[in-house]
Amino acid sequence: MKKYSGQCECGEITFVCDGDPLFTQYCHCNKCREIASLSLRARDKCGYALTAAYLTSNFHIISSVDKLQKITRNNSNLFLCKNCHCLIYGISIDPDKQGGIGVNINNFNFSNSVPESFKPLRHIWYINHIVDFADDLPKFKDAPKEQFGSGELLAHYKDG
């Protein structure tokens, strides 16, 4: 099985993920932008988050978990490095929705280029976007129904 490793900007938090992500997506929610603004890494401050969805059982922190800082926003617990404040991952606070987590793609160590399995398939919370994307990915007002959103696409953004 493939394994993908990653670390925060300062290297204090390291992790490994088993296999390819379930999917990846751009998130434009206010929560992601707020947390990204805390990061010392410039590429985290781009106005959106790019996250890879993994089952919690396929995500493993290698370094000591006491180096993580937990911030609760809305319906999620977000885990950052205490030192450089890079977002490592987020998980729902609802126990019925805790099978999966969103891992910050900026933390992965890809040797050459981003693997095809990490290419994003949609934008979520595009209603809050501050950066326009002229791509052909679906742009959801909030989130798809399978992610407990309305599933509503923004019509004027459907074609990028």
PDB file of C-alpha atoms in Angstrom:
ATOM      1  CA  MET A   1       0.000   0.000   0.000  1.00  0.00           C
ATOM      2  CA  LYS A   2       1.191   3.521  -0.812  1.00  0.00           C
ATOM      3  CA  LYS A   3       2.078   5.754   2.087  1.00  0.00           C
ATOM      4  CA  TYR A   4       2.278   9.521   1.965  1.00  0.00           C
ATOM      5  CA  SER A   5       4.216  11.403   4.606  1.00  0.00           C
ATOM      6  CA  GLY A   6       4.112  15.025   5.598  1.00  0.00           C
ATOM      7  CA  GLN A   7       5.152  17.605   8.141  1.00  0.00           C
ATOM      8  CA  CYS A   8       4.394  21.128   9.209  1.00  0.00           C
ATOM      9  CA  GLU A   9       6.620  24.066   8.253  1.00  0.00           C
ATOM     10  CA  CYS A  10       8.944  23.741  11.255  1.00  0.00           C
ATOM     11  CA  GLY A  11       9.071  19.929  11.176  1.00  0.00           C
ATOM     12  CA  GLU A  12       7.739  19.474  14.734  1.00  0.00           C
ATOM     13  CA  ILE A  13       4.652  17.566  13.548  1.00  0.00           C
ATOM     14  CA  THR A  14       5.102  14.636  11.185  1.00  0.00           C
ATOM     15  CA  PHE A  15       2.468  12.240   9.933  1.00  0.00           C
ATOM     16  CA  VAL A  16       1.816   9.448   7.468  1.00  0.00           C
ATOM     17  CA  CYS A  17      -1.327   8.563   5.512  1.00  0.00           C
ATOM     18  CA  ASP A  18      -2.043   5.060   4.272  1.00  0.00           C
ATOM     19  CA  GLY A  19      -3.088   4.963   0.617  1.00  0.00           C
ATOM     20  CA  ASP A  20      -4.559   7.581  -1.656  1.00  0.00           C
ATOM     21  CA  PRO A  21      -7.031  10.131  -0.310  1.00  0.00           C
ATOM     22  CA  LEU A  22     -10.750   9.484  -0.698  1.00  0.00           C
ATOM     23  CA  PHE A  23     -10.911  12.829  -2.516  1.00  0.00           C
ATOM     24  CA  THR A  24      -9.403  16.292  -2.360  1.00  0.00           C
ATOM     25  CA  GLN A  25     -11.122  19.657  -2.544  1.00  0.00           C
ATOM     26  CA  TYR A  26     -10.638  23.376  -2.263  1.00  0.00           C
ATOM     27  CA  CYS A  27     -12.385  24.867   0.769  1.00  0.00           C
ATOM     28  CA  HIS A  28     -13.244  28.561   0.849  1.00  0.00           C
ATOM     29  CA  CYS A  29     -14.954  28.683   4.248  1.00  0.00           C
ATOM     30  CA  ASN A  30     -14.208  31.468   6.707  1.00  0.00           C
ATOM     31  CA  LYS A  31     -12.946  28.908   9.246  1.00  0.00           C
ATOM     32  CA  CYS A  32     -10.216  27.609   6.904  1.00  0.00           C
ATOM     33  CA  ARG A  33      -9.106  31.137   5.993  1.00  0.00           C
ATOM     34  CA  GLU A  34      -9.005  32.198   9.657  1.00  0.00           C
ATOM     35  CA  ILE A  35      -6.892  29.217  10.702  1.00  0.00           C
ATOM     36  CA  ALA A  36      -4.598  29.588   7.667  1.00  0.00           C
ATOM     37  CA  SER A  37      -3.923  33.197   8.644  1.00  0.00           C
ATOM     38  CA  LEU A  38      -2.244  31.904  11.829  1.00  0.00           C
ATOM     39  CA  SER A  39       0.280  29.825   9.891  1.00  0.00           C
ATOM     40  CA  LEU A  40       3.894  30.910   9.500  1.00  0.00           C
ATOM     41  CA  ARG A  41       3.957  29.240   6.042  1.00  0.00           C
ATOM     42  CA  ALA A  42       3.259  31.692   3.204  1.00  0.00           C
ATOM     43  CA  ARG A  43       1.499  29.194   0.915  1.00  0.00           C
ATOM     44  CA  ASP A  44      -1.106  28.495   3.626  1.00  0.00           C
ATOM     45  CA  LYS A  45      -2.259  32.122   3.340  1.00  0.00           C
ATOM     46  CA  CYS A  46      -3.641  31.847  -0.199  1.00  0.00           C
ATOM     47  CA  GLY A  47      -7.302  32.541   0.642  1.00  0.00           C
ATOM     48  CA  TYR A  48      -8.523  28.935   0.538  1.00  0.00           C
ATOM     49  CA  ALA A  49      -7.530  25.517   1.823  1.00  0.00           C
ATOM     50  CA  LEU A  50      -6.703  22.436  -0.216  1.00  0.00           C
ATOM     51  CA  THR A  51      -7.526  19.354   1.814  1.00  0.00           C
ATOM     52  CA  ALA A  52      -7.254  15.622   1.290  1.00  0.00           C
ATOM     53  CA  ALA A  53      -9.970  13.471   2.842  1.00  0.00           C
ATOM     54  CA  TYR A  54      -8.780  10.382   4.694  1.00  0.00           C
ATOM     55  CA  LEU A  55     -10.417   7.913   7.008  1.00  0.00           C
ATOM     56  CA  THR A  56      -9.193   8.537  10.535  1.00  0.00           C
ATOM     57  CA  SER A  57      -7.824   4.988  10.588  1.00  0.00           C
ATOM     58  CA  ASN A  58      -5.500   5.854   7.671  1.00  0.00           C
ATOM     59  CA  PHE A  59      -3.952   8.938   9.285  1.00  0.00           C
ATOM     60  CA  HIS A  60      -1.150   8.608  11.833  1.00  0.00           C
ATOM     61  CA  ILE A  61       0.749  11.311  13.726  1.00  0.00           C
ATOM     62  CA  ILE A  62       4.376  10.172  14.001  1.00  0.00           C
ATOM     63  CA  SER A  63       5.656  12.914  16.300  1.00  0.00           C
ATOM     64  CA  SER A  64       4.297  13.484  19.784  1.00  0.00           C
ATOM     65  CA  VAL A  65       0.643  14.569  19.831  1.00  0.00           C
ATOM     66  CA  ASP A  66       1.452  17.015  22.647  1.00  0.00           C
ATOM     67  CA  LYS A  67       2.899  19.270  19.933  1.00  0.00           C
ATOM     68  CA  LEU A  68      -0.624  19.772  18.523  1.00  0.00           C
ATOM     69  CA  GLN A  69      -2.830  22.725  19.387  1.00  0.00           C
ATOM     70  CA  LYS A  70      -6.594  22.174  19.137  1.00  0.00           C
ATOM     71  CA  ILE A  71      -8.866  25.007  18.038  1.00  0.00           C
ATOM     72  CA  THR A  72     -12.620  24.483  17.879  1.00  0.00           C
ATOM     73  CA  ARG A  73     -14.541  26.469  15.278  1.00  0.00           C
ATOM     74  CA  ASN A  74     -18.198  25.947  14.426  1.00  0.00           C
ATOM     75  CA  ASN A  75     -18.587  22.190  14.024  1.00  0.00           C
ATOM     76  CA  SER A  76     -14.919  21.190  13.777  1.00  0.00           C
ATOM     77  CA  ASN A  77     -11.823  20.568  15.814  1.00  0.00           C
ATOM     78  CA  LEU A  78      -8.767  21.854  13.990  1.00  0.00           C
ATOM     79  CA  PHE A  79      -5.278  20.677  14.917  1.00  0.00           C
ATOM     80  CA  LEU A  80      -2.283  22.947  14.343  1.00  0.00           C
ATOM     81  CA  CYS A  81       1.384  22.780  15.188  1.00  0.00           C
ATOM     82  CA  LYS A  82       1.947  24.684  18.446  1.00  0.00           C
ATOM     83  CA  ASN A  83       5.174  26.115  17.048  1.00  0.00           C
ATOM     84  CA  CYS A  84       4.531  27.233  13.425  1.00  0.00           C
ATOM     85  CA  HIS A  85       0.706  27.167  13.560  1.00  0.00           C
ATOM     86  CA  CYS A  86       0.325  25.199  10.316  1.00  0.00           C
ATOM     87  CA  LEU A  87      -3.001  23.417  10.128  1.00  0.00           C
ATOM     88  CA  ILE A  88      -2.361  19.680  10.144  1.00  0.00           C
ATOM     89  CA  TYR A  89      -5.927  18.344   9.995  1.00  0.00           C
ATOM     90  CA  GLY A  90      -9.539  18.994  10.896  1.00  0.00           C
ATOM     91  CA  ILE A  91     -12.284  16.673  12.103  1.00  0.00           C
ATOM     92  CA  SER A  92     -15.971  17.110  12.888  1.00  0.00           C
ATOM     93  CA  ILE A  93     -16.933  17.435  16.557  1.00  0.00           C
ATOM     94  CA  ASP A  94     -20.053  15.346  15.813  1.00  0.00           C
ATOM     95  CA  PRO A  95     -19.187  11.715  16.714  1.00  0.00           C
ATOM     96  CA  ASP A  96     -21.439  10.479  13.874  1.00  0.00           C
ATOM     97  CA  LYS A  97     -19.282  12.359  11.352  1.00  0.00           C
ATOM     98  CA  GLN A  98     -15.825  11.459  12.637  1.00  0.00           C
ATOM     99  CA  GLY A  99     -14.958   8.692  10.188  1.00  0.00           C
ATOM    100  CA  GLY A 100     -13.012  11.078   8.005  1.00  0.00           C
ATOM    101  CA  ILE A 101     -10.663  14.009   8.372  1.00  0.00           C
ATOM    102  CA  GLY A 102      -9.355  16.745   6.112  1.00  0.00           C
ATOM    103  CA  VAL A 103      -5.562  16.890   5.913  1.00  0.00           C
ATOM    104  CA  ASN A 104      -3.841  20.080   4.726  1.00  0.00           C
ATOM    105  CA  ILE A 105      -2.168  19.179   1.415  1.00  0.00           C
ATOM    106  CA  ASN A 106       0.539  21.821   1.929  1.00  0.00           C
ATOM    107  CA  ASN A 107       2.060  19.508   4.535  1.00  0.00           C
ATOM    108  CA  PHE A 108       2.639  16.495   2.258  1.00  0.00           C
ATOM    109  CA  ASN A 109       6.152  15.696   1.048  1.00  0.00           C
ATOM    110  CA  PHE A 110       5.729  14.875  -2.654  1.00  0.00           C
ATOM    111  CA  SER A 111       9.034  13.961  -4.271  1.00  0.00           C
ATOM    112  CA  ASN A 112       8.351  15.348  -7.753  1.00  0.00           C
ATOM    113  CA  SER A 113       4.829  16.448  -8.511  1.00  0.00           C
ATOM    114  CA  VAL A 114       1.467  16.112  -6.842  1.00  0.00           C
ATOM    115  CA  PRO A 115       0.089  12.601  -7.519  1.00  0.00           C
ATOM    116  CA  GLU A 116      -3.017  12.384  -9.679  1.00  0.00           C
ATOM    117  CA  SER A 117      -5.002  11.048  -6.702  1.00  0.00           C
ATOM    118  CA  PHE A 118      -4.452  14.417  -4.950  1.00  0.00           C
ATOM    119  CA  LYS A 119      -5.953  16.512  -7.752  1.00  0.00           C
ATOM    120  CA  PRO A 120      -9.003  18.384  -6.358  1.00  0.00           C
ATOM    121  CA  LEU A 121     -12.448  17.455  -7.597  1.00  0.00           C
ATOM    122  CA  ARG A 122     -14.513  20.430  -6.378  1.00  0.00           C
ATOM    123  CA  HIS A 123     -14.720  23.717  -4.493  1.00  0.00           C
ATOM    124  CA  ILE A 124     -16.792  23.942  -1.320  1.00  0.00           C
ATOM    125  CA  TRP A 125     -18.120  27.024   0.455  1.00  0.00           C
ATOM    126  CA  TYR A 126     -17.492  28.960  -2.768  1.00  0.00           C
ATOM    127  CA  ILE A 127     -20.116  31.480  -1.655  1.00  0.00           C
ATOM    128  CA  ASN A 128     -17.361  32.804   0.673  1.00  0.00           C
ATOM    129  CA  HIS A 129     -14.506  32.768  -1.862  1.00  0.00           C
ATOM    130  CA  ILE A 130     -12.052  35.645  -2.066  1.00  0.00           C
ATOM    131  CA  VAL A 131      -9.964  34.111  -4.857  1.00  0.00           C
ATOM    132  CA  ASP A 132     -11.648  33.376  -8.204  1.00  0.00           C
ATOM    133  CA  PHE A 133     -10.918  30.075  -9.922  1.00  0.00           C
ATOM    134  CA  ALA A 134     -11.413  29.797 -13.667  1.00  0.00           C
ATOM    135  CA  ASP A 135     -11.457  26.009 -13.678  1.00  0.00           C
ATOM    136  CA  ASP A 136     -14.038  23.425 -14.669  1.00  0.00           C
ATOM    137  CA  LEU A 137     -14.516  22.053 -11.144  1.00  0.00           C
ATOM    138  CA  PRO A 138     -17.968  22.226  -9.540  1.00  0.00           C
ATOM    139  CA  LYS A 139     -18.357  25.133  -7.150  1.00  0.00           C
ATOM    140  CA  PHE A 140     -20.713  24.365  -4.284  1.00  0.00           C
ATOM    141  CA  LYS A 141     -22.493  27.141  -2.408  1.00  0.00           C
ATOM    142  CA  ASP A 142     -21.683  25.276   0.812  1.00  0.00           C
ATOM    143  CA  ALA A 143     -20.930  21.561   0.510  1.00  0.00           C
ATOM    144  CA  PRO A 144     -22.207  18.481  -1.315  1.00  0.00           C
ATOM    145  CA  LYS A 145     -25.009  16.562   0.394  1.00  0.00           C
ATOM    146  CA  GLU A 146     -22.642  13.708   1.303  1.00  0.00           C
ATOM    147  CA  GLN A 147     -20.665  16.280   3.305  1.00  0.00           C
ATOM    148  CA  PHE A 148     -23.849  17.460   5.037  1.00  0.00           C
ATOM    149  CA  GLY A 149     -24.305  20.536   2.853  1.00  0.00           C
ATOM    150  CA  SER A 150     -27.181  21.643   0.635  1.00  0.00           C
ATOM    151  CA  GLY A 151     -25.568  20.221  -2.507  1.00  0.00           C
ATOM    152  CA  GLU A 152     -26.401  23.485  -4.293  1.00  0.00           C
ATOM    153  CA  LEU A 153     -24.061  24.473  -7.091  1.00  0.00           C
ATOM    154  CA  LEU A 154     -23.493  28.126  -7.863  1.00  0.00           C
ATOM    155  CA  ALA A 155     -24.930  28.367 -11.373  1.00  0.00           C
ATOM    156  CA  HIS A 156     -22.730  31.204 -12.593  1.00  0.00           C
ATOM    157  CA  TYR A 157     -19.633  29.251 -11.581  1.00  0.00           C
ATOM    158  CA  LYS A 158     -20.572  25.815 -12.945  1.00  0.00           C
ATOM    159  CA  ASP A 159     -18.351  26.188 -16.001  1.00  0.00           C
ATOM    160  CA  GLY A 160     -15.471  27.982 -14.336  1.00  0.00           C
TER     161      GLY A 160
END
